[in-house]
PDB file of C-alpha atoms in Angstrom:
ATOM      1  CA  UNK A 222     -44.296 -10.063 -11.687  1.00 46.00           C
ATOM      2  CA  UNK A 223     -40.431 -10.492 -12.384  1.00 48.00           C
ATOM      3  CA  UNK A 224     -38.610  -7.183 -12.937  1.00 46.00           C
ATOM      4  CA  UNK A 225     -36.404  -6.945 -15.846  1.00 45.00           C
ATOM      5  CA  UNK A 226     -33.095  -5.291 -15.036  1.00 46.00           C
ATOM      6  CA  UNK A 227     -31.920  -2.550 -17.552  1.00 46.00           C
ATOM      7  CA  UNK A 228     -28.955  -3.243 -19.410  1.00 47.00           C
ATOM      8  CA  UNK A 229     -26.211  -0.283 -19.312  1.00 50.00           C
ATOM      9  CA  UNK A 230     -26.010   1.408 -22.553  1.00 51.00           C
ATOM     10  CA  UNK A 231     -22.484   1.901 -23.876  1.00 46.00           C
ATOM     11  CA  UNK A 232     -22.785   5.616 -23.213  1.00 45.00           C
ATOM     12  CA  UNK A 233     -23.452   5.058 -19.411  1.00 50.00           C
ATOM     13  CA  UNK A 234     -20.571   2.533 -19.508  1.00 47.00           C
ATOM     14  CA  UNK A 235     -18.053   4.827 -20.938  1.00 49.00           C
ATOM     15  CA  UNK A 236     -19.345   7.501 -18.715  1.00 49.00           C
ATOM     16  CA  UNK A 237     -18.944   5.416 -15.423  1.00 50.00           C
ATOM     17  CA  UNK A 238     -15.547   4.666 -16.452  1.00 48.00           C
ATOM     18  CA  UNK A 239     -14.499   8.298 -17.312  1.00 46.00           C
ATOM     19  CA  UNK A 240     -16.152   9.229 -13.854  1.00 46.00           C
ATOM     20  CA  UNK A 241     -14.011   6.318 -12.257  1.00 44.00           C
ATOM     21  CA  UNK A 242     -10.687   7.729 -13.727  1.00 46.00           C
ATOM     22  CA  UNK A 243     -11.458  11.022 -12.427  1.00 47.00           C
ATOM     23  CA  UNK A 244     -11.971   9.435  -9.027  1.00 46.00           C
ATOM     24  CA  UNK A 245      -8.649   7.649  -9.218  1.00 45.00           C
ATOM     25  CA  UNK A 246      -7.247  10.898 -10.170  1.00 46.00           C
ATOM     26  CA  UNK A 247      -8.097  12.552  -6.787  1.00 44.00           C
ATOM     27  CA  UNK A 248      -6.934   9.295  -4.721  1.00 46.00           C
ATOM     28  CA  UNK A 249      -3.770   8.405  -6.223  1.00 44.00           C
ATOM     29  CA  UNK A 250      -2.368  11.810  -5.178  1.00 51.00           C
ATOM     30  CA  UNK A 251       1.278  11.106  -4.870  1.00 59.00           C
ATOM     31  CA  UNK A 252       1.586   9.082  -8.047  1.00 58.00           C
ATOM     32  CA  UNK A 253       0.142  11.466 -10.241  1.00 59.00           C
ATOM     33  CA  UNK A 254       1.852  14.425  -8.640  1.00 61.00           C
ATOM     34  CA  UNK A 255       5.045  12.834  -8.749  1.00 64.00           C
ATOM     35  CA  UNK A 256       4.402  12.315 -12.577  1.00 63.00           C
ATOM     36  CA  UNK A 257       3.338  15.814 -13.298  1.00 65.00           C
ATOM     37  CA  UNK A 258       6.100  17.339 -11.105  1.00 73.00           C
ATOM     38  CA  UNK A 259       8.547  15.800 -13.195  1.00 77.00           C
ATOM     39  CA  UNK A 260       6.720  16.937 -16.536  1.00 77.00           C
ATOM     40  CA  UNK A 261       6.920  20.472 -14.810  1.00 79.00           C
ATOM     41  CA  UNK A 262      10.926  20.410 -14.830  1.00 85.00           C
ATOM     42  CA  UNK A 263      10.988  18.790 -17.976  1.00 87.00           C
ATOM     43  CA  UNK A 264       8.827  21.386 -19.757  1.00 88.00           C
ATOM     44  CA  UNK A 265      10.961  24.000 -17.981  1.00 89.00           C
ATOM     45  CA  UNK A 266      13.995  22.640 -19.182  1.00 90.00           C
ATOM     46  CA  UNK A 267      12.799  22.413 -22.814  1.00 91.00           C
ATOM     47  CA  UNK A 268      11.426  26.291 -22.708  1.00 92.00           C
ATOM     48  CA  UNK A 269      14.801  27.417 -21.258  1.00 91.00           C
ATOM     49  CA  UNK A 270      16.670  25.261 -23.885  1.00 89.00           C
ATOM     50  CA  UNK A 271      14.492  26.926 -26.720  1.00 90.00           C
ATOM     51  CA  UNK A 272      14.887  30.121 -25.416  1.00 90.00           C
ATOM     52  CA  UNK A 273      18.489  30.169 -25.217  1.00 86.00           C
ATOM     53  CA  UNK A 274      19.018  28.424 -28.587  1.00 85.00           C
ATOM     54  CA  UNK A 275      17.221  31.124 -30.231  1.00 86.00           C
ATOM     55  CA  UNK A 276      19.246  33.637 -28.392  1.00 85.00           C
ATOM     56  CA  UNK A 277      22.751  32.037 -29.479  1.00 80.00           C
ATOM     57  CA  UNK A 278      21.659  32.099 -33.112  1.00 77.00           C
ATOM     58  CA  UNK A 279      21.192  35.982 -32.899  1.00 71.00           C
ATOM     59  CA  UNK A 280      17.513  36.247 -32.701  1.00 71.00           C
ATOM     60  CA  UNK A 281      17.182  37.753 -29.617  1.00 64.00           C
ATOM     61  CA  UNK A 282      14.092  39.576 -29.257  1.00 80.00           C
ATOM     62  CA  UNK A 283      10.938  40.439 -27.218  1.00 88.00           C
ATOM     63  CA  UNK A 284       9.023  37.747 -28.680  1.00 90.00           C
ATOM     64  CA  UNK A 285      11.441  35.471 -27.581  1.00 90.00           C
ATOM     65  CA  UNK A 286      11.696  36.693 -24.160  1.00 91.00           C
ATOM     66  CA  UNK A 287       7.934  36.953 -23.993  1.00 93.00           C
ATOM     67  CA  UNK A 288       7.912  32.835 -25.093  1.00 93.00           C
ATOM     68  CA  UNK A 289      10.385  32.470 -21.942  1.00 93.00           C
ATOM     69  CA  UNK A 290       7.878  34.205 -19.571  1.00 94.00           C
ATOM     70  CA  UNK A 291       4.573  32.290 -21.159  1.00 95.00           C
ATOM     71  CA  UNK A 292       6.632  28.674 -21.254  1.00 93.00           C
ATOM     72  CA  UNK A 293       7.802  29.316 -17.384  1.00 93.00           C
ATOM     73  CA  UNK A 294       3.969  30.327 -16.371  1.00 93.00           C
ATOM     74  CA  UNK A 295       2.788  27.393 -18.406  1.00 91.00           C
ATOM     75  CA  UNK A 296       5.076  25.021 -16.550  1.00 88.00           C
ATOM     76  CA  UNK A 297       3.934  26.228 -13.096  1.00 88.00           C
ATOM     77  CA  UNK A 298       0.725  25.384 -14.013  1.00 86.00           C
ATOM     78  CA  UNK A 299       1.756  21.956 -14.870  1.00 81.00           C
ATOM     79  CA  UNK A 300       3.148  21.967 -11.347  1.00 80.00           C
ATOM     80  CA  UNK A 301      -0.270  23.281  -9.973  1.00 80.00           C
ATOM     81  CA  UNK A 302      -1.911  20.633 -11.489  1.00 74.00           C
ATOM     82  CA  UNK A 303       0.148  18.180  -9.907  1.00 68.00           C
ATOM     83  CA  UNK A 304      -0.214  19.047  -6.330  1.00 72.00           C
ATOM     84  CA  UNK A 305      -3.954  19.986  -6.602  1.00 69.00           C
ATOM     85  CA  UNK A 306      -6.597  17.405  -8.196  1.00 64.00           C
ATOM     86  CA  UNK A 307      -9.753  18.508  -8.674  1.00 59.00           C
ATOM     87  CA  UNK A 308     -11.457  16.470  -6.216  1.00 58.00           C
ATOM     88  CA  UNK A 309      -9.096  18.084  -3.513  1.00 60.00           C
ATOM     89  CA  UNK A 310      -8.985  21.876  -4.162  1.00 68.00           C
ATOM     90  CA  UNK A 311     -11.118  22.647  -7.214  1.00 71.00           C
ATOM     91  CA  UNK A 312      -9.877  26.157  -7.432  1.00 77.00           C
ATOM     92  CA  UNK A 313      -6.352  25.429  -7.334  1.00 78.00           C
ATOM     93  CA  UNK A 314      -6.874  22.917 -10.252  1.00 75.00           C
ATOM     94  CA  UNK A 315      -8.727  25.399 -12.253  1.00 80.00           C
ATOM     95  CA  UNK A 316      -5.995  28.089 -11.813  1.00 85.00           C
ATOM     96  CA  UNK A 317      -3.296  25.210 -12.712  1.00 83.00           C
ATOM     97  CA  UNK A 318      -5.354  24.171 -15.769  1.00 82.00           C
ATOM     98  CA  UNK A 319      -5.605  27.886 -17.001  1.00 87.00           C
ATOM     99  CA  UNK A 320      -2.050  28.569 -16.618  1.00 89.00           C
ATOM    100  CA  UNK A 321      -0.943  24.910 -18.146  1.00 88.00           C
ATOM    101  CA  UNK A 322      -3.524  25.049 -21.024  1.00 89.00           C
ATOM    102  CA  UNK A 323      -4.186  28.497 -21.821  1.00 92.00           C
ATOM    103  CA  UNK A 324      -0.823  30.138 -21.287  1.00 93.00           C
ATOM    104  CA  UNK A 325       0.917  27.052 -22.526  1.00 93.00           C
ATOM    105  CA  UNK A 326      -1.334  27.394 -25.844  1.00 94.00           C
ATOM    106  CA  UNK A 327      -0.304  31.011 -26.306  1.00 95.00           C
ATOM    107  CA  UNK A 328       3.564  29.851 -25.867  1.00 96.00           C
ATOM    108  CA  UNK A 329       2.985  27.118 -28.757  1.00 95.00           C
ATOM    109  CA  UNK A 330       1.693  29.941 -31.034  1.00 95.00           C
ATOM    110  CA  UNK A 331       4.515  32.227 -30.045  1.00 94.00           C
ATOM    111  CA  UNK A 332       6.847  29.074 -31.422  1.00 93.00           C
ATOM    112  CA  UNK A 333       5.036  28.873 -34.529  1.00 92.00           C
ATOM    113  CA  UNK A 334       6.096  32.379 -35.175  1.00 92.00           C
ATOM    114  CA  UNK A 335       9.683  31.687 -34.173  1.00 90.00           C
ATOM    115  CA  UNK A 336       9.512  28.736 -36.259  1.00 88.00           C
ATOM    116  CA  UNK A 337       9.677  30.871 -39.415  1.00 85.00           C
ATOM    117  CA  UNK A 338      11.695  33.882 -38.282  1.00 82.00           C
ATOM    118  CA  UNK A 339      14.350  32.264 -36.032  1.00 80.00           C
ATOM    119  CA  UNK A 340      17.110  29.819 -36.954  1.00 73.00           C
ATOM    120  CA  UNK A 341      17.479  27.122 -37.345  1.00 67.00           C
ATOM    121  CA  UNK A 342      14.793  26.831 -39.712  1.00 67.00           C
ATOM    122  CA  UNK A 343      15.930  23.929 -41.774  1.00 72.00           C
ATOM    123  CA  UNK A 344      13.151  21.982 -40.882  1.00 76.00           C
ATOM    124  CA  UNK A 345      10.316  24.461 -41.064  1.00 79.00           C
ATOM    125  CA  UNK A 346       8.880  22.848 -43.980  1.00 84.00           C
ATOM    126  CA  UNK A 347       7.413  20.177 -41.929  1.00 89.00           C
ATOM    127  CA  UNK A 348       7.826  21.327 -38.374  1.00 89.00           C
ATOM    128  CA  UNK A 349       5.948  24.520 -39.142  1.00 89.00           C
ATOM    129  CA  UNK A 350       2.766  22.944 -40.487  1.00 92.00           C
ATOM    130  CA  UNK A 351       2.868  20.283 -37.861  1.00 93.00           C
ATOM    131  CA  UNK A 352       2.874  23.150 -35.059  1.00 94.00           C
ATOM    132  CA  UNK A 353       0.093  24.977 -36.865  1.00 95.00           C
ATOM    133  CA  UNK A 354      -2.256  21.655 -37.281  1.00 95.00           C
ATOM    134  CA  UNK A 355      -1.508  20.832 -33.690  1.00 95.00           C
ATOM    135  CA  UNK A 356      -1.903  24.539 -32.027  1.00 95.00           C
ATOM    136  CA  UNK A 357      -5.175  24.689 -34.047  1.00 95.00           C
ATOM    137  CA  UNK A 358      -6.405  21.370 -32.399  1.00 95.00           C
ATOM    138  CA  UNK A 359      -5.574  22.669 -29.262  1.00 93.00           C
ATOM    139  CA  UNK A 360      -7.144  25.640 -29.406  1.00 94.00           C
ATOM    140  CA  UNK A 361     -10.482  23.996 -30.634  1.00 94.00           C
ATOM    141  CA  UNK A 362      -9.841  21.329 -27.775  1.00 92.00           C
ATOM    142  CA  UNK A 363      -9.400  24.285 -24.863  1.00 91.00           C
ATOM    143  CA  UNK A 364     -12.813  25.965 -26.245  1.00 92.00           C
ATOM    144  CA  UNK A 365     -14.646  22.708 -26.012  1.00 91.00           C
ATOM    145  CA  UNK A 366     -13.391  21.826 -22.662  1.00 87.00           C
ATOM    146  CA  UNK A 367     -14.343  25.548 -21.608  1.00 87.00           C
ATOM    147  CA  UNK A 368     -17.777  25.031 -22.765  1.00 91.00           C
ATOM    148  CA  UNK A 369     -18.346  21.657 -21.478  1.00 88.00           C
ATOM    149  CA  UNK A 370     -16.916  22.839 -18.038  1.00 81.00           C
ATOM    150  CA  UNK A 371     -19.325  25.558 -17.883  1.00 86.00           C
ATOM    151  CA  UNK A 372     -22.431  23.427 -18.920  1.00 88.00           C
ATOM    152  CA  UNK A 373     -21.628  20.795 -16.415  1.00 81.00           C
ATOM    153  CA  UNK A 374     -20.476  18.002 -18.776  1.00 83.00           C
ATOM    154  CA  UNK A 375     -17.361  16.928 -16.712  1.00 79.00           C
ATOM    155  CA  UNK A 376     -17.096  13.559 -18.534  1.00 82.00           C
ATOM    156  CA  UNK A 377     -16.602  15.255 -21.607  1.00 83.00           C
ATOM    157  CA  UNK A 378     -14.472  18.263 -20.346  1.00 82.00           C
ATOM    158  CA  UNK A 379     -12.180  15.390 -18.703  1.00 80.00           C
ATOM    159  CA  UNK A 380     -11.585  13.740 -22.418  1.00 86.00           C
ATOM    160  CA  UNK A 381     -11.096  17.016 -23.976  1.00 86.00           C
ATOM    161  CA  UNK A 382      -8.415  17.624 -21.223  1.00 82.00           C
ATOM    162  CA  UNK A 383      -6.715  14.193 -21.761  1.00 83.00           C
ATOM    163  CA  UNK A 384      -6.813  15.014 -25.689  1.00 89.00           C
ATOM    164  CA  UNK A 385      -5.122  18.200 -24.902  1.00 89.00           C
ATOM    165  CA  UNK A 386      -2.636  16.882 -22.802  1.00 85.00           C
ATOM    166  CA  UNK A 387      -1.582  14.218 -25.822  1.00 89.00           C
ATOM    167  CA  UNK A 388      -1.392  17.294 -28.210  1.00 91.00           C
ATOM    168  CA  UNK A 389       0.785  19.155 -25.811  1.00 91.00           C
ATOM    169  CA  UNK A 390       3.143  16.123 -25.927  1.00 89.00           C
ATOM    170  CA  UNK A 391       3.182  16.052 -29.241  1.00 93.00           C
ATOM    171  CA  UNK A 392       4.138  20.065 -29.635  1.00 93.00           C
ATOM    172  CA  UNK A 393       6.750  19.253 -27.186  1.00 92.00           C
ATOM    173  CA  UNK A 394       8.096  16.291 -29.442  1.00 91.00           C
ATOM    174  CA  UNK A 395       8.411  18.673 -32.152  1.00 91.00           C
ATOM    175  CA  UNK A 396      11.130  20.599 -30.441  1.00 91.00           C
ATOM    176  CA  UNK A 397      13.376  17.682 -31.693  1.00 87.00           C
ATOM    177  CA  UNK A 398      13.755  19.174 -35.133  1.00 85.00           C
ATOM    178  CA  UNK A 399      15.403  22.219 -33.550  1.00 84.00           C
ATOM    179  CA  UNK A 400      17.385  20.310 -30.878  1.00 84.00           C
ATOM    180  CA  UNK A 401      19.090  18.055 -33.107  1.00 81.00           C
ATOM    181  CA  UNK A 402      21.074  21.009 -34.043  1.00 75.00           C
ATOM    182  CA  UNK A 403      22.832  21.632 -30.663  1.00 75.00           C
ATOM    183  CA  UNK A 404      26.102  20.754 -30.336  1.00 70.00           C
ATOM    184  CA  UNK A 405      26.573  21.812 -26.852  1.00 64.00           C
ATOM    185  CA  UNK A 406      25.095  23.819 -24.085  1.00 57.00           C
ATOM    186  CA  UNK A 407      26.893  26.281 -21.811  1.00 60.00           C
ATOM    187  CA  UNK A 408      25.466  28.385 -19.343  1.00 55.00           C
ATOM    188  CA  UNK A 409      27.167  31.843 -19.050  1.00 50.00           C
ATOM    189  CA  UNK A 410      25.770  33.770 -15.817  1.00 47.00           C
ATOM    190  CA  UNK A 411      28.222  36.971 -16.590  1.00 46.00           C
ATOM    191  CA  UNK A 412      28.825  38.781 -19.884  1.00 54.00           C
ATOM    192  CA  UNK A 413      32.633  38.783 -19.268  1.00 49.00           C
ATOM    193  CA  UNK A 414      32.803  35.103 -19.209  1.00 45.00           C
ATOM    194  CA  UNK A 415      30.847  34.876 -22.345  1.00 48.00           C
ATOM    195  CA  UNK A 416      33.006  37.638 -23.927  1.00 54.00           C
ATOM    196  CA  UNK A 417      36.173  35.573 -22.726  1.00 52.00           C
ATOM    197  CA  UNK A 418      34.744  32.121 -24.101  1.00 52.00           C
ATOM    198  CA  UNK A 419      34.387  33.769 -27.643  1.00 54.00           C
ATOM    199  CA  UNK A 420      37.618  35.403 -27.530  1.00 51.00           C
ATOM    200  CA  UNK A 421      39.588  32.154 -26.607  1.00 55.00           C
ATOM    201  CA  UNK A 422      37.979  30.127 -29.132  1.00 54.00           C
ATOM    202  CA  UNK A 423      39.415  31.909 -32.109  1.00 50.00           C
ATOM    203  CA  UNK A 424      42.809  31.403 -30.393  1.00 52.00           C
ATOM    204  CA  UNK A 425      42.302  27.937 -29.975  1.00 53.00           C
ATOM    205  CA  UNK A 426      41.640  27.439 -33.490  1.00 50.00           C
ATOM    206  CA  UNK A 427      44.578  29.366 -34.688  1.00 53.00           C
ATOM    207  CA  UNK A 428      47.041  26.808 -32.888  1.00 53.00           C
TER     208      UNK A 428
END
């Protein structure tokens, strides 16, 4: 009697493809680590630039300082994700995911508040709603990812994780609305240097 081989369904094929990607995530460690470390440096630079921009517009507040701390912690989480894949060290990977996604989501919600409270706010008509939409979507994805991970649905949790990463890229891209107002960037490590530069600039204009 001939046996008929069962044809795998589309769901099984998609699940096997996702599991293959998860396996590659753990195998090709150096490439993905280098990419996420570069993302860590880029995210950290954006966080510092946004903090300094709000501060330069005389909008220094505790909320802006909190955003700097949250952004710094989230950037560290991205670095941990790049160095510890889930197939290698699950505990470290989950810690990095928590810092990158949960703390990062809190950072972007703080940026929603700063969009309407801090300058420059010329583009808040579209930047504010865009941040609210993507932050709300990220909140739903974080909750779904946590639920799927707890009930053992690794494939669905991985899909939520990748969708969350894409939404984070969009949220970082929205900073272009504020960063287009940047003329130049100066870093002062002492108040004396800052006061000296502010005193010299009017004198140069008078000349």
